[in-house]
GROMACS .gro file of C-alpha atoms in nm:
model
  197
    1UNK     CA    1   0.000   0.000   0.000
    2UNK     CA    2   0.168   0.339  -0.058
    3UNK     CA    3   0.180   0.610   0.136
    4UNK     CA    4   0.060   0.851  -0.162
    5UNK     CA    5  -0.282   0.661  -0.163
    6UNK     CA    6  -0.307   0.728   0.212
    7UNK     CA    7  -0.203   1.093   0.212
    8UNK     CA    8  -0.446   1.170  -0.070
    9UNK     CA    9  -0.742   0.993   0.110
   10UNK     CA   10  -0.663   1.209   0.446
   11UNK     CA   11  -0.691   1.545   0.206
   12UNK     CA   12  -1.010   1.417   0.085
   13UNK     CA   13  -1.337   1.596   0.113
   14UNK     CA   14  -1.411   1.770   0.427
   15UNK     CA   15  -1.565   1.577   0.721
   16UNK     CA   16  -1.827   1.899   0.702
   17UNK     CA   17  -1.945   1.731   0.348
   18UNK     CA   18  -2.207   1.545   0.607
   19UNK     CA   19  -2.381   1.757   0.828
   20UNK     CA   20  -2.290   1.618   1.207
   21UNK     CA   21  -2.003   1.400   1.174
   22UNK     CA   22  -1.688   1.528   1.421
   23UNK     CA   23  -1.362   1.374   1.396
   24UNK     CA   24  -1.150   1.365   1.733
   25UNK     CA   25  -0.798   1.361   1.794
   26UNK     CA   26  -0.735   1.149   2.047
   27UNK     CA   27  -0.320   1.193   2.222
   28UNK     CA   28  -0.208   0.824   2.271
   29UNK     CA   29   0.077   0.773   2.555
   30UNK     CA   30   0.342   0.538   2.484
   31UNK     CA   31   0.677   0.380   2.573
   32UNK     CA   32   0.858   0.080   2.499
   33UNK     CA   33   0.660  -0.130   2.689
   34UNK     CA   34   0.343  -0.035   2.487
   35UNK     CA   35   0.027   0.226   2.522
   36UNK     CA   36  -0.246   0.360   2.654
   37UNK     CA   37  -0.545   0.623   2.593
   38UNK     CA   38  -0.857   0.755   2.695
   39UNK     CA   39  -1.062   0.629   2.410
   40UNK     CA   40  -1.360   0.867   2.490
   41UNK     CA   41  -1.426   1.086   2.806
   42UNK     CA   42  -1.737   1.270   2.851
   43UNK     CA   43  -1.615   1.592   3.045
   44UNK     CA   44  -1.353   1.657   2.793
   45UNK     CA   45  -1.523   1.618   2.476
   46UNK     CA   46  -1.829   1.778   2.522
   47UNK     CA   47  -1.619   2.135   2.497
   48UNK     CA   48  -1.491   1.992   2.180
   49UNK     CA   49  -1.770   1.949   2.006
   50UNK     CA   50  -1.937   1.622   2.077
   51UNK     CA   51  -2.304   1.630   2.058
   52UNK     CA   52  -2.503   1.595   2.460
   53UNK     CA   53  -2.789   1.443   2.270
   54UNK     CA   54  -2.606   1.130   2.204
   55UNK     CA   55  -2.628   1.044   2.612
   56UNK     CA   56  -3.039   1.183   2.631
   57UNK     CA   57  -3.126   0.798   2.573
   58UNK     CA   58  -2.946   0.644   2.881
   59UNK     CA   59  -2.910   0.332   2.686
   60UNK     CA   60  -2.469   0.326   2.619
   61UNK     CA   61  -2.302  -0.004   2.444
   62UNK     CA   62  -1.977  -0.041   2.338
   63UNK     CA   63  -1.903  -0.319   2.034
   64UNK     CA   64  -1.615  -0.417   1.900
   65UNK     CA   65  -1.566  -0.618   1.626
   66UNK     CA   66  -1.218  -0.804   1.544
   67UNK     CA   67  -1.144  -0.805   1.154
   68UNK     CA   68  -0.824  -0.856   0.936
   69UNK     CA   69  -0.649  -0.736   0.646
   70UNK     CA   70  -0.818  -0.676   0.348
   71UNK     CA   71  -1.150  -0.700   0.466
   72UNK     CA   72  -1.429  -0.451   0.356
   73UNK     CA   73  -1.739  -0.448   0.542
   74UNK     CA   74  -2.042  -0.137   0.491
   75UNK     CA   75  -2.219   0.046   0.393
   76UNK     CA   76  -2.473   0.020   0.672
   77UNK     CA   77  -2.652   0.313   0.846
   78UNK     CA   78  -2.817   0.208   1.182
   79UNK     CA   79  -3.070   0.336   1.407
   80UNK     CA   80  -2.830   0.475   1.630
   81UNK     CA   81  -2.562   0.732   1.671
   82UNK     CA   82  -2.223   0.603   1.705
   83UNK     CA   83  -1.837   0.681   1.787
   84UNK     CA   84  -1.588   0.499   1.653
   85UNK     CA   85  -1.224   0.438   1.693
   86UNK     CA   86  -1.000   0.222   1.684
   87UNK     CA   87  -0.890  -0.029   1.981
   88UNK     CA   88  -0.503  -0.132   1.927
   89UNK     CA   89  -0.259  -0.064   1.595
   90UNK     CA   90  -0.489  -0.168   1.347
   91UNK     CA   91  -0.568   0.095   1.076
   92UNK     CA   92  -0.855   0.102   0.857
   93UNK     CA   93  -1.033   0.327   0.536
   94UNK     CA   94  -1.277   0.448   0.677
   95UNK     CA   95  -1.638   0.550   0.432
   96UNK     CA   96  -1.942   0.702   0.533
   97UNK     CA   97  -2.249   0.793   0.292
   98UNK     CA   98  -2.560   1.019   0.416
   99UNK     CA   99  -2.862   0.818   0.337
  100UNK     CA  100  -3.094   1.081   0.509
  101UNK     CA  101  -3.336   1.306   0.339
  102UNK     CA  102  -3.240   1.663   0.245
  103UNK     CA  103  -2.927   1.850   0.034
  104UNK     CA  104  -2.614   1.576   0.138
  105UNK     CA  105  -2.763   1.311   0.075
  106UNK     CA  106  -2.556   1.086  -0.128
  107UNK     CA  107  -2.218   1.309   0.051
  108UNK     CA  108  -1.917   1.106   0.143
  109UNK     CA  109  -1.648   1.121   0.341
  110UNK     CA  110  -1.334   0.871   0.382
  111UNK     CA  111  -1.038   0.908   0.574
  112UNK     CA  112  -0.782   0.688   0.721
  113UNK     CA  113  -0.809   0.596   1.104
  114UNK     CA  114  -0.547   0.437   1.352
  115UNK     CA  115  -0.586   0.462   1.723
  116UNK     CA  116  -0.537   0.858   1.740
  117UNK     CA  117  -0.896   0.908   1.567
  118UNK     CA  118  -1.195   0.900   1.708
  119UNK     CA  119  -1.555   0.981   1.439
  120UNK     CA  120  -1.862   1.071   1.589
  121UNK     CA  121  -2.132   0.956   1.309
  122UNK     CA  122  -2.492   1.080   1.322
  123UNK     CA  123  -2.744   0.825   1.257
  124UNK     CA  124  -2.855   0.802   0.907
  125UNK     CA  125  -2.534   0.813   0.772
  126UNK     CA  126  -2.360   0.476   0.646
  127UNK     CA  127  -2.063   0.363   0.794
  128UNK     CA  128  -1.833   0.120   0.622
  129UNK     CA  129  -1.488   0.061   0.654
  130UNK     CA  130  -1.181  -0.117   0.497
  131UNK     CA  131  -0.853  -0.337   0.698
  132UNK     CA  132  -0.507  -0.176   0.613
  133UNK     CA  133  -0.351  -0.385   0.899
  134UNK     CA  134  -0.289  -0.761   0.965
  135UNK     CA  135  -0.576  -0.696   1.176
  136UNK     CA  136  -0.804  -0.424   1.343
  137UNK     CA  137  -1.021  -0.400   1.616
  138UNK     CA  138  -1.305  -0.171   1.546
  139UNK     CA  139  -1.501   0.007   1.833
  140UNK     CA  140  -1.836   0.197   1.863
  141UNK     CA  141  -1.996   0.330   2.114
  142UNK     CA  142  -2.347   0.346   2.039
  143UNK     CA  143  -2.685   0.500   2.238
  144UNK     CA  144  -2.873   0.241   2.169
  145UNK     CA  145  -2.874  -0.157   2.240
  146UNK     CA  146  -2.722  -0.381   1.964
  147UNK     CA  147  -3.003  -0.687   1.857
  148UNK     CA  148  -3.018  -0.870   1.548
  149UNK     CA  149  -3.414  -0.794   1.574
  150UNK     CA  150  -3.288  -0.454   1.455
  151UNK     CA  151  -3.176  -0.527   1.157
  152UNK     CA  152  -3.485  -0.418   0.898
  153UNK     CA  153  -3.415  -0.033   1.055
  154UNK     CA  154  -3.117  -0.059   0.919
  155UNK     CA  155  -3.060   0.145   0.579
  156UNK     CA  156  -2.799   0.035   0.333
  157UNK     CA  157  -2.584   0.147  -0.005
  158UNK     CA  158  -2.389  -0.034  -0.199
  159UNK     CA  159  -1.982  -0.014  -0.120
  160UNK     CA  160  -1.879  -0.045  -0.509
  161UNK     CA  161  -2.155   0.198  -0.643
  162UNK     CA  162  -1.998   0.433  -0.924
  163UNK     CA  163  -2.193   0.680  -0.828
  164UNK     CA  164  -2.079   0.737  -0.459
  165UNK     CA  165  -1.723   0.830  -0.618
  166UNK     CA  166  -1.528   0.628  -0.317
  167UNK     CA  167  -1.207   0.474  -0.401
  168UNK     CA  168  -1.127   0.174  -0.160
  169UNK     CA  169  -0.757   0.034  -0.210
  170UNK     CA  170  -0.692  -0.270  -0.426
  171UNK     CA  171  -1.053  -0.308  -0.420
  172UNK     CA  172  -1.102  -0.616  -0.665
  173UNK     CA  173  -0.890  -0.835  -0.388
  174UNK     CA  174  -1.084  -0.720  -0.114
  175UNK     CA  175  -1.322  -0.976   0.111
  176UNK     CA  176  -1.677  -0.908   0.140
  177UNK     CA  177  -1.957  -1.063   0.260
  178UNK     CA  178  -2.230  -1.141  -0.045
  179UNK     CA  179  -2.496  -0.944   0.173
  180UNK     CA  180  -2.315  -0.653   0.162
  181UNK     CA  181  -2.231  -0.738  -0.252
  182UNK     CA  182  -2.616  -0.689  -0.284
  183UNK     CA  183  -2.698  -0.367  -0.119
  184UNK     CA  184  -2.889  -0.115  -0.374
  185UNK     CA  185  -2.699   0.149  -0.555
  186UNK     CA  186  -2.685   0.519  -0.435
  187UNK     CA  187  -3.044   0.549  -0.671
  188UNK     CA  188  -3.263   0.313  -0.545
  189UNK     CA  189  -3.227   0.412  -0.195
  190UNK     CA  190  -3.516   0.568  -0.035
  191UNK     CA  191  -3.385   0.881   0.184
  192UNK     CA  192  -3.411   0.838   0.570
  193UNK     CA  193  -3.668   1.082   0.661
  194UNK     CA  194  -3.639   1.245   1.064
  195UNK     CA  195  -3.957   1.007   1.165
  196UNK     CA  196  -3.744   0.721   1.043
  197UNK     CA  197  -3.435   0.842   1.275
   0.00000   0.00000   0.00000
């Protein structure tokens, strides 16, 4: 992978190209014998930005899902806000499309992220992401509870569509799953409305 792919996906389009979504640095403390960092504290990022109304439904979860290199897995938009990061060294391509009604709809945004990032994604907009590492282990917080029962809220887009413009890396090698192969393109996606969210 070269660095020149990487550099031009970090100056990509602006994470303000979907309304809502904050990116985070987060400082990660080190030595030789490893590191450590606060992955997300309430007092001190509420001054930075990060929205109160994500803790108004008292209902926190943190998932984490354990995936390795090559691996491409979105575009899914769930009933629920989210912050993401990642848990060790891993580094993934990160993608996000707004599937909710009004003018950025269809908007993307992709950058790289390694364990000094931190998003904060609105829901209504897609999250999907791609393994640069042997491995990753992908977090989110979420304000909701995770069941499969949730599922048919979920809103989807199609990873390869033309139309969304996003250019994953090497991505005729990549591994995905045939569900996510078979979401509908950017077109036949019906726009979240705010009921729906």
């Amino acid at each position: 992978m070269t660095e020149e792919f990487f550099e031009k996906k970090l100056a990509a389009q602006p994470i303000t190209a979907i309304p809502g979504m904050i990116a985070f640095d987060i400082p990660v403390h080190g030595d030789n014998r490893g590191w450590f960092k606060e992955n997300f504290q309430k007092e001190k990022m509420l001054p930075l930005g990060f929205p109160e109304s994500f803790f108004k439904e008292d209902k926190l979860q943190n998932n984490v899902s354990l995936s390795r290199k090559g691996v491409l897995r979105g575009l899914h938009a769930e009933p629920w806000d989210k912050y993401i990061s990642v848990a060790d060294n891993g580094r993934v391509l990160g993608s996000w499309v707004d599937l909710r009604e009004g003018d950025s709809f269809g908007h993307v945004y992709q950058t790289v992220i390694d364990a000094s990032k931190g998003i904060y994604v609105p829901r209504g907009v897609a999250n999907g992401f791609q393994v640069l590492s042997e491995t990753v282990s992908y977090s989110y917080l979420v304000n909701d509870y995770w069941a499969l029962d949730l599922k048919p809220k979920y809103a989807f887009v199609n990873y390869a569509d033309p139309a969304l413009g996003i250019e994953w890396y090497d991505v005729e090698n990549a591994e995905v799953s045939e569900a996510d192969k078979n979401h509908p393109l950017l077109k036949d996606v019906v726009p979240l409305t705010k009921e729906q969210l």
